[in-house]
Amino acid sequence: MSSMSTYLYEIISPILMIFGTAGSIINIIVFSQKNLRKNPCSIYFIAYNIVNFMYIYFSLLPQTMSSGYNIDYTTSSIVSCRLYFYAIFVLNALSSYYLILASIDRTFITSSNALTRQRSTCRLAYICIGIGTLFWILFHIHALIFTNIVQAGPNVKVCAPQRGTHNTFTTYYNIIEEITVISLMLIFGISYIKNIRNLGRIQVHTVSVSATRANQIHGSNSFSRKDRQWILMLLMETTIYAVCVGPFAFYLIYLQITLNEIKSTETLQLQNMIYNILIFTSAIPFCTGCYTNLIVSKTFRAEVKKIFSWIKIFNTR
């Protein structure tokens, strides 16, 4: 049963890491372009992709080496163990936090209320990113203190939260975090989709009243085609996150409910295999953003072509 999870980490995971690394770098370069970084959503996406890049090498790489190649350097010392867990906690929290901020920004920009739309600013984006990043870095210091190398069996050591209170806290924190994140993404996603539909109704209504008045309201209530593409990119990111990470949260709930049940060796092996598979699938959103952006955004595709054309010109000199 363990062969499936081993195959995932031995064969598929390195491929995912390569695509994820290239995708994150391309995203960062594209969203850093002068014509795009004026948009607050671009700032959130830059922060999001920087964290995703770090997650690939601080979380997915150690998991790949351990589960796919039996090389677990997180158990080589208590320092590497604690840094590994700390990185997982912080990077996972920051990634979802930046997506939620982007969702809030899109809710602002699609509002029919002019004052609400004015809240979508680059200044607010920098402030929220700075404060939130500092908060999560400090909040997860517990992982640097209460994570230990545990003897899980004969000649088997694992890096894990300290047994007892901290282990219980970690489990419930992961459950609450993932459910909260997905719920917030759903709430804000519904909000900006609803706002878009309302703006459409406003514009249709104004056309029937007065052509001049319609142009005035259209200027204050509508948003550009690029804004629609930002929303499509964000919608793809949040959907993939919910689909890939959601099952892991529900599986943690199942494990907590059945914690005191006596389980056979086969059941434990099956649970371990499912756990490893879900850990793998939860890493997918960190690696796929560039490719979904290429699918849904014409502006993003144009910027990527422009970047590669400059690289081609540079190499021919």
GROMACS .gro file of C-alpha atoms in nm:
model
  317
    1MET     CA    1   0.000   0.000   0.000
    2SER     CA    2   0.291   0.231   0.065
    3SER     CA    3   0.413   0.187  -0.295
    4MET     CA    4   0.162   0.442  -0.424
    5SER     CA    5   0.276   0.720  -0.190
    6THR     CA    6   0.640   0.625  -0.256
    7TYR     CA    7   0.578   0.650  -0.632
    8LEU     CA    8   0.417   0.992  -0.589
    9TYR     CA    9   0.717   1.131  -0.405
   10GLU     CA   10   0.983   0.947  -0.604
   11ILE     CA   11   0.854   1.023  -0.955
   12ILE     CA   12   0.573   1.280  -0.956
   13SER     CA   13   0.693   1.513  -0.680
   14PRO     CA   14   1.028   1.606  -0.845
   15ILE     CA   15   0.838   1.688  -1.167
   16LEU     CA   16   0.592   1.898  -0.968
   17MET     CA   17   0.882   2.078  -0.801
   18ILE     CA   18   1.043   2.161  -1.135
   19PHE     CA   19   0.719   2.299  -1.277
   20GLY     CA   20   0.642   2.476  -0.950
   21THR     CA   21   0.984   2.643  -0.937
   22ALA     CA   22   0.964   2.763  -1.298
   23GLY     CA   23   0.604   2.874  -1.251
   24SER     CA   24   0.674   3.073  -0.934
   25ILE     CA   25   0.969   3.253  -1.094
   26ILE     CA   26   0.766   3.338  -1.406
   27ASN     CA   27   0.477   3.463  -1.191
   28ILE     CA   28   0.706   3.685  -0.984
   29ILE     CA   29   0.868   3.833  -1.297
   30VAL     CA   30   0.533   3.893  -1.470
   31PHE     CA   31   0.356   4.048  -1.172
   32SER     CA   32   0.660   4.269  -1.107
   33GLN     CA   33   0.624   4.436  -1.447
   34LYS     CA   34   0.563   4.810  -1.418
   35ASN     CA   35   0.222   4.803  -1.588
   36LEU     CA   36   0.093   4.526  -1.357
   37ARG     CA   37   0.238   4.605  -1.016
   38LYS     CA   38   0.027   4.922  -0.999
   39ASN     CA   39  -0.262   4.687  -0.926
   40PRO     CA   40  -0.291   4.585  -0.556
   41CYS     CA   41  -0.381   4.230  -0.659
   42SER     CA   42  -0.044   4.203  -0.834
   43ILE     CA   43   0.133   4.289  -0.507
   44TYR     CA   44  -0.055   4.013  -0.327
   45PHE     CA   45   0.032   3.768  -0.605
   46ILE     CA   46   0.401   3.860  -0.587
   47ALA     CA   47   0.404   3.790  -0.212
   48TYR     CA   48   0.202   3.471  -0.268
   49ASN     CA   49   0.445   3.336  -0.528
   50ILE     CA   50   0.754   3.420  -0.323
   51VAL     CA   51   0.608   3.214  -0.038
   52ASN     CA   52   0.512   2.934  -0.279
   53PHE     CA   53   0.870   2.920  -0.408
   54MET     CA   54   1.001   2.894  -0.052
   55TYR     CA   55   0.740   2.629   0.035
   56ILE     CA   56   0.860   2.406  -0.248
   57TYR     CA   57   1.213   2.389  -0.104
   58PHE     CA   58   1.145   2.414   0.268
   59SER     CA   59   0.848   2.175   0.280
   60LEU     CA   60   0.791   1.974  -0.039
   61LEU     CA   61   1.161   1.895  -0.095
   62PRO     CA   62   1.219   1.746   0.256
   63GLN     CA   63   0.895   1.547   0.227
   64THR     CA   64   1.002   1.421  -0.117
   65MET     CA   65   1.344   1.314   0.008
   66SER     CA   66   1.193   1.140   0.311
   67SER     CA   67   0.895   0.962   0.153
   68GLY     CA   68   1.045   0.898  -0.190
   69TYR     CA   69   1.413   0.833  -0.124
   70ASN     CA   70   1.430   0.751   0.251
   71ILE     CA   71   1.660   1.048   0.313
   72ASP     CA   72   1.526   1.238   0.613
   73TYR     CA   73   1.760   1.521   0.704
   74THR     CA   74   1.495   1.675   0.932
   75THR     CA   75   1.588   1.413   1.191
   76SER     CA   76   1.961   1.477   1.164
   77SER     CA   77   1.944   1.740   1.438
   78ILE     CA   78   1.689   1.908   1.662
   79VAL     CA   79   1.766   2.242   1.491
   80SER     CA   80   1.682   2.116   1.140
   81CYS     CA   81   1.371   1.944   1.278
   82ARG     CA   82   1.235   2.258   1.440
   83LEU     CA   83   1.324   2.483   1.148
   84TYR     CA   84   1.145   2.242   0.914
   85PHE     CA   85   0.821   2.248   1.114
   86TYR     CA   86   0.844   2.624   1.167
   87ALA     CA   87   0.883   2.681   0.793
   88ILE     CA   88   0.581   2.460   0.716
   89PHE     CA   89   0.359   2.646   0.963
   90VAL     CA   90   0.467   2.996   0.858
   91LEU     CA   91   0.473   2.943   0.480
   92ASN     CA   92   0.141   2.758   0.474
   93ALA     CA   93  -0.024   3.033   0.681
   94LEU     CA   94   0.124   3.314   0.470
   95SER     CA   95   0.026   3.155   0.140
   96SER     CA   96  -0.342   3.126   0.232
   97TYR     CA   97  -0.332   3.467   0.405
   98TYR     CA   98  -0.214   3.640   0.085
   99LEU     CA   99  -0.486   3.466  -0.118
  100ILE     CA  100  -0.749   3.588   0.128
  101LEU     CA  101  -0.611   3.943   0.107
  102ALA     CA  102  -0.632   3.925  -0.273
  103SER     CA  103  -0.992   3.803  -0.243
  104ILE     CA  104  -1.079   4.095  -0.014
  105ASP     CA  105  -0.917   4.336  -0.260
  106ARG     CA  106  -1.127   4.198  -0.546
  107THR     CA  107  -1.438   4.235  -0.331
  108PHE     CA  108  -1.346   4.601  -0.281
  109ILE     CA  109  -1.275   4.675  -0.647
  110THR     CA  110  -1.600   4.514  -0.769
  111SER     CA  111  -1.819   4.702  -0.521
  112SER     CA  112  -2.081   4.944  -0.658
  113ASN     CA  113  -1.990   5.178  -0.371
  114ALA     CA  114  -1.721   5.429  -0.471
  115LEU     CA  115  -1.583   5.460  -0.116
  116THR     CA  116  -1.543   5.083  -0.092
  117ARG     CA  117  -1.359   5.071  -0.426
  118GLN     CA  118  -1.116   5.335  -0.301
  119ARG     CA  119  -0.997   5.091  -0.034
  120SER     CA  120  -0.829   4.886  -0.306
  121THR     CA  121  -0.488   5.054  -0.292
  122CYS     CA  122  -0.124   4.948  -0.317
  123ARG     CA  123  -0.052   5.123   0.013
  124LEU     CA  124  -0.309   4.910   0.193
  125ALA     CA  125  -0.165   4.600   0.025
  126TYR     CA  126   0.186   4.672   0.156
  127ILE     CA  127   0.054   4.745   0.506
  128CYS     CA  128  -0.155   4.425   0.521
  129ILE     CA  129   0.130   4.212   0.387
  130GLY     CA  130   0.379   4.362   0.632
  131ILE     CA  131   0.159   4.334   0.942
  132GLY     CA  132   0.027   3.989   0.852
  133THR     CA  133   0.371   3.849   0.772
  134LEU     CA  134   0.510   3.970   1.104
  135PHE     CA  135   0.210   3.828   1.291
  136TRP     CA  136   0.240   3.477   1.145
  137ILE     CA  137   0.619   3.472   1.191
  138LEU     CA  138   0.574   3.549   1.561
  139PHE     CA  139   0.261   3.336   1.610
  140HIS     CA  140   0.434   3.016   1.499
  141ILE     CA  141   0.740   3.050   1.721
  142HIS     CA  142   0.588   2.763   1.922
  143ALA     CA  143   0.714   2.527   1.648
  144LEU     CA  144   1.072   2.632   1.728
  145ILE     CA  145   1.023   2.533   2.092
  146PHE     CA  146   0.785   2.238   2.111
  147THR     CA  147   0.891   2.028   1.811
  148ASN     CA  148   1.111   1.724   1.878
  149ILE     CA  149   1.263   1.417   1.714
  150VAL     CA  150   1.041   1.130   1.827
  151GLN     CA  151   1.114   0.757   1.831
  152ALA     CA  152   0.821   0.621   1.627
  153GLY     CA  153   0.941   0.259   1.622
  154PRO     CA  154   1.249   0.037   1.611
  155ASN     CA  155   1.520   0.240   1.431
  156VAL     CA  156   1.252   0.486   1.316
  157LYS     CA  157   1.276   0.853   1.409
  158VAL     CA  158   1.039   1.125   1.297
  159CYS     CA  159   1.025   1.499   1.339
  160ALA     CA  160   0.692   1.575   1.507
  161PRO     CA  161   0.516   1.809   1.752
  162GLN     CA  162   0.584   1.734   2.116
  163ARG     CA  163   0.341   1.473   2.248
  164GLY     CA  164   0.065   1.598   2.471
  165THR     CA  165  -0.071   1.951   2.472
  166HIS     CA  166   0.130   2.081   2.176
  167ASN     CA  167   0.041   1.785   1.956
  168THR     CA  168  -0.329   1.837   2.035
  169PHE     CA  169  -0.296   2.211   1.970
  170THR     CA  170  -0.124   2.147   1.635
  171THR     CA  171  -0.395   1.905   1.520
  172TYR     CA  172  -0.684   2.134   1.610
  173TYR     CA  173  -0.501   2.438   1.473
  174ASN     CA  174  -0.454   2.268   1.133
  175ILE     CA  175  -0.822   2.170   1.122
  176ILE     CA  176  -0.948   2.515   1.221
  177GLU     CA  177  -0.702   2.694   0.992
  178GLU     CA  178  -0.791   2.502   0.677
  179ILE     CA  179  -1.166   2.518   0.736
  180THR     CA  180  -1.146   2.891   0.813
  181VAL     CA  181  -0.929   2.965   0.508
  182ILE     CA  182  -1.155   2.775   0.268
  183SER     CA  183  -1.466   2.934   0.422
  184LEU     CA  184  -1.324   3.286   0.385
  185MET     CA  185  -1.219   3.219   0.026
  186LEU     CA  186  -1.571   3.094  -0.046
  187ILE     CA  187  -1.736   3.394   0.123
  188PHE     CA  188  -1.524   3.655  -0.055
  189GLY     CA  189  -1.543   3.462  -0.383
  190ILE     CA  190  -1.923   3.470  -0.370
  191SER     CA  191  -1.905   3.840  -0.274
  192TYR     CA  192  -1.702   3.957  -0.572
  193ILE     CA  193  -1.896   3.737  -0.814
  194LYS     CA  194  -2.218   3.885  -0.674
  195ASN     CA  195  -2.072   4.236  -0.707
  196ILE     CA  196  -1.988   4.173  -1.073
  197ARG     CA  197  -2.344   4.060  -1.145
  198ASN     CA  198  -2.483   4.366  -0.965
  199LEU     CA  199  -2.259   4.598  -1.168
  200GLY     CA  200  -2.388   4.434  -1.485
  201ARG     CA  201  -2.748   4.502  -1.381
  202ILE     CA  202  -2.666   4.865  -1.298
  203GLN     CA  203  -2.511   4.922  -1.641
  204VAL     CA  204  -2.803   4.760  -1.827
  205HIS     CA  205  -3.053   4.969  -1.630
  206THR     CA  206  -2.872   5.297  -1.692
  207VAL     CA  207  -2.860   5.240  -2.067
  208SER     CA  208  -3.239   5.234  -2.078
  209VAL     CA  209  -3.263   5.561  -1.879
  210SER     CA  210  -3.009   5.789  -2.040
  211ALA     CA  211  -2.707   5.735  -2.263
  212THR     CA  212  -2.519   6.022  -2.103
  213ARG     CA  213  -2.599   5.910  -1.750
  214ALA     CA  214  -2.504   5.556  -1.845
  215ASN     CA  215  -2.155   5.666  -1.942
  216GLN     CA  216  -2.111   5.846  -1.610
  217ILE     CA  217  -2.218   5.549  -1.403
  218HIS     CA  218  -2.026   5.310  -1.623
  219GLY     CA  219  -1.711   5.507  -1.547
  220SER     CA  220  -1.768   5.490  -1.172
  221ASN     CA  221  -1.908   5.140  -1.134
  222SER     CA  222  -1.739   4.925  -1.394
  223PHE     CA  223  -1.390   4.786  -1.395
  224SER     CA  224  -1.151   4.710  -1.676
  225ARG     CA  225  -1.104   4.391  -1.872
  226LYS     CA  226  -0.775   4.345  -1.688
  227ASP     CA  227  -0.960   4.351  -1.356
  228ARG     CA  228  -1.182   4.071  -1.482
  229GLN     CA  229  -0.870   3.870  -1.568
  230TRP     CA  230  -0.731   3.930  -1.218
  231ILE     CA  231  -1.055   3.788  -1.082
  232LEU     CA  232  -1.035   3.483  -1.308
  233MET     CA  233  -0.676   3.414  -1.199
  234LEU     CA  234  -0.770   3.452  -0.833
  235LEU     CA  235  -1.078   3.234  -0.876
  236MET     CA  236  -0.863   2.957  -1.025
  237GLU     CA  237  -0.609   2.986  -0.741
  238THR     CA  238  -0.870   2.968  -0.467
  239THR     CA  239  -1.062   2.684  -0.634
  240ILE     CA  240  -0.749   2.470  -0.672
  241TYR     CA  241  -0.654   2.547  -0.312
  242ALA     CA  242  -0.995   2.439  -0.181
  243VAL     CA  243  -1.004   2.120  -0.390
  244CYS     CA  244  -0.648   2.012  -0.302
  245VAL     CA  245  -0.628   2.120   0.063
  246GLY     CA  246  -0.988   2.063   0.174
  247PRO     CA  247  -0.967   1.680   0.185
  248PHE     CA  248  -0.665   1.700   0.418
  249ALA     CA  249  -0.863   1.906   0.670
  250PHE     CA  250  -1.149   1.655   0.667
  251TYR     CA  251  -0.903   1.368   0.703
  252LEU     CA  252  -0.754   1.532   1.013
  253ILE     CA  253  -1.106   1.554   1.156
  254TYR     CA  254  -1.153   1.181   1.089
  255LEU     CA  255  -0.824   1.098   1.261
  256GLN     CA  256  -0.922   1.304   1.564
  257ILE     CA  257  -1.265   1.138   1.587
  258THR     CA  258  -1.115   0.786   1.567
  259LEU     CA  259  -0.815   0.868   1.787
  260ASN     CA  260  -0.913   0.634   2.071
  261GLU     CA  261  -1.023   0.343   1.850
  262ILE     CA  262  -0.812   0.025   1.836
  263LYS     CA  263  -0.690  -0.015   1.477
  264SER     CA  264  -0.531  -0.306   1.295
  265THR     CA  265  -0.187  -0.287   1.135
  266GLU     CA  266  -0.349  -0.281   0.790
  267THR     CA  267  -0.571   0.012   0.890
  268LEU     CA  268  -0.274   0.207   1.024
  269GLN     CA  269  -0.079   0.142   0.705
  270LEU     CA  270  -0.375   0.257   0.497
  271GLN     CA  271  -0.410   0.571   0.707
  272ASN     CA  272  -0.041   0.648   0.668
  273MET     CA  273  -0.065   0.604   0.289
  274ILE     CA  274  -0.372   0.831   0.269
  275TYR     CA  275  -0.197   1.087   0.489
  276ASN     CA  276   0.110   1.097   0.260
  277ILE     CA  277  -0.107   1.125  -0.051
  278LEU     CA  278  -0.310   1.413   0.097
  279ILE     CA  279   0.009   1.590   0.206
  280PHE     CA  280   0.124   1.561  -0.156
  281THR     CA  281  -0.203   1.691  -0.304
  282SER     CA  282  -0.205   1.982  -0.059
  283ALA     CA  283   0.126   2.095  -0.215
  284ILE     CA  284  -0.023   2.114  -0.566
  285PRO     CA  285  -0.165   2.470  -0.529
  286PHE     CA  286   0.188   2.595  -0.455
  287CYS     CA  287   0.308   2.475  -0.797
  288THR     CA  288   0.030   2.530  -1.051
  289GLY     CA  289  -0.051   2.903  -1.043
  290CYS     CA  290   0.152   3.004  -1.348
  291TYR     CA  291  -0.011   2.746  -1.571
  292THR     CA  292  -0.369   2.830  -1.470
  293ASN     CA  293  -0.284   3.198  -1.525
  294LEU     CA  294  -0.168   3.116  -1.878
  295ILE     CA  295  -0.502   2.946  -1.943
  296VAL     CA  296  -0.739   3.214  -1.811
  297SER     CA  297  -0.555   3.546  -1.866
  298LYS     CA  298  -0.475   3.699  -2.204
  299THR     CA  299  -0.276   3.977  -2.034
  300PHE     CA  300  -0.064   3.724  -1.846
  301ARG     CA  301   0.008   3.531  -2.167
  302ALA     CA  302   0.110   3.853  -2.343
  303GLU     CA  303   0.349   3.946  -2.060
  304VAL     CA  304   0.506   3.598  -2.063
  305LYS     CA  305   0.559   3.620  -2.441
  306LYS     CA  306   0.715   3.963  -2.397
  307ILE     CA  307   0.955   3.833  -2.130
  308PHE     CA  308   1.063   3.535  -2.341
  309SER     CA  309   1.107   3.758  -2.647
  310TRP     CA  310   1.346   3.978  -2.449
  311ILE     CA  311   1.537   3.670  -2.335
  312LYS     CA  312   1.561   3.555  -2.697
  313ILE     CA  313   1.687   3.896  -2.811
  314PHE     CA  314   1.942   3.905  -2.529
  315ASN     CA  315   2.075   3.558  -2.615
  316THR     CA  316   2.117   3.642  -2.984
  317ARG     CA  317   2.347   3.937  -2.908
   0.00000   0.00000   0.00000
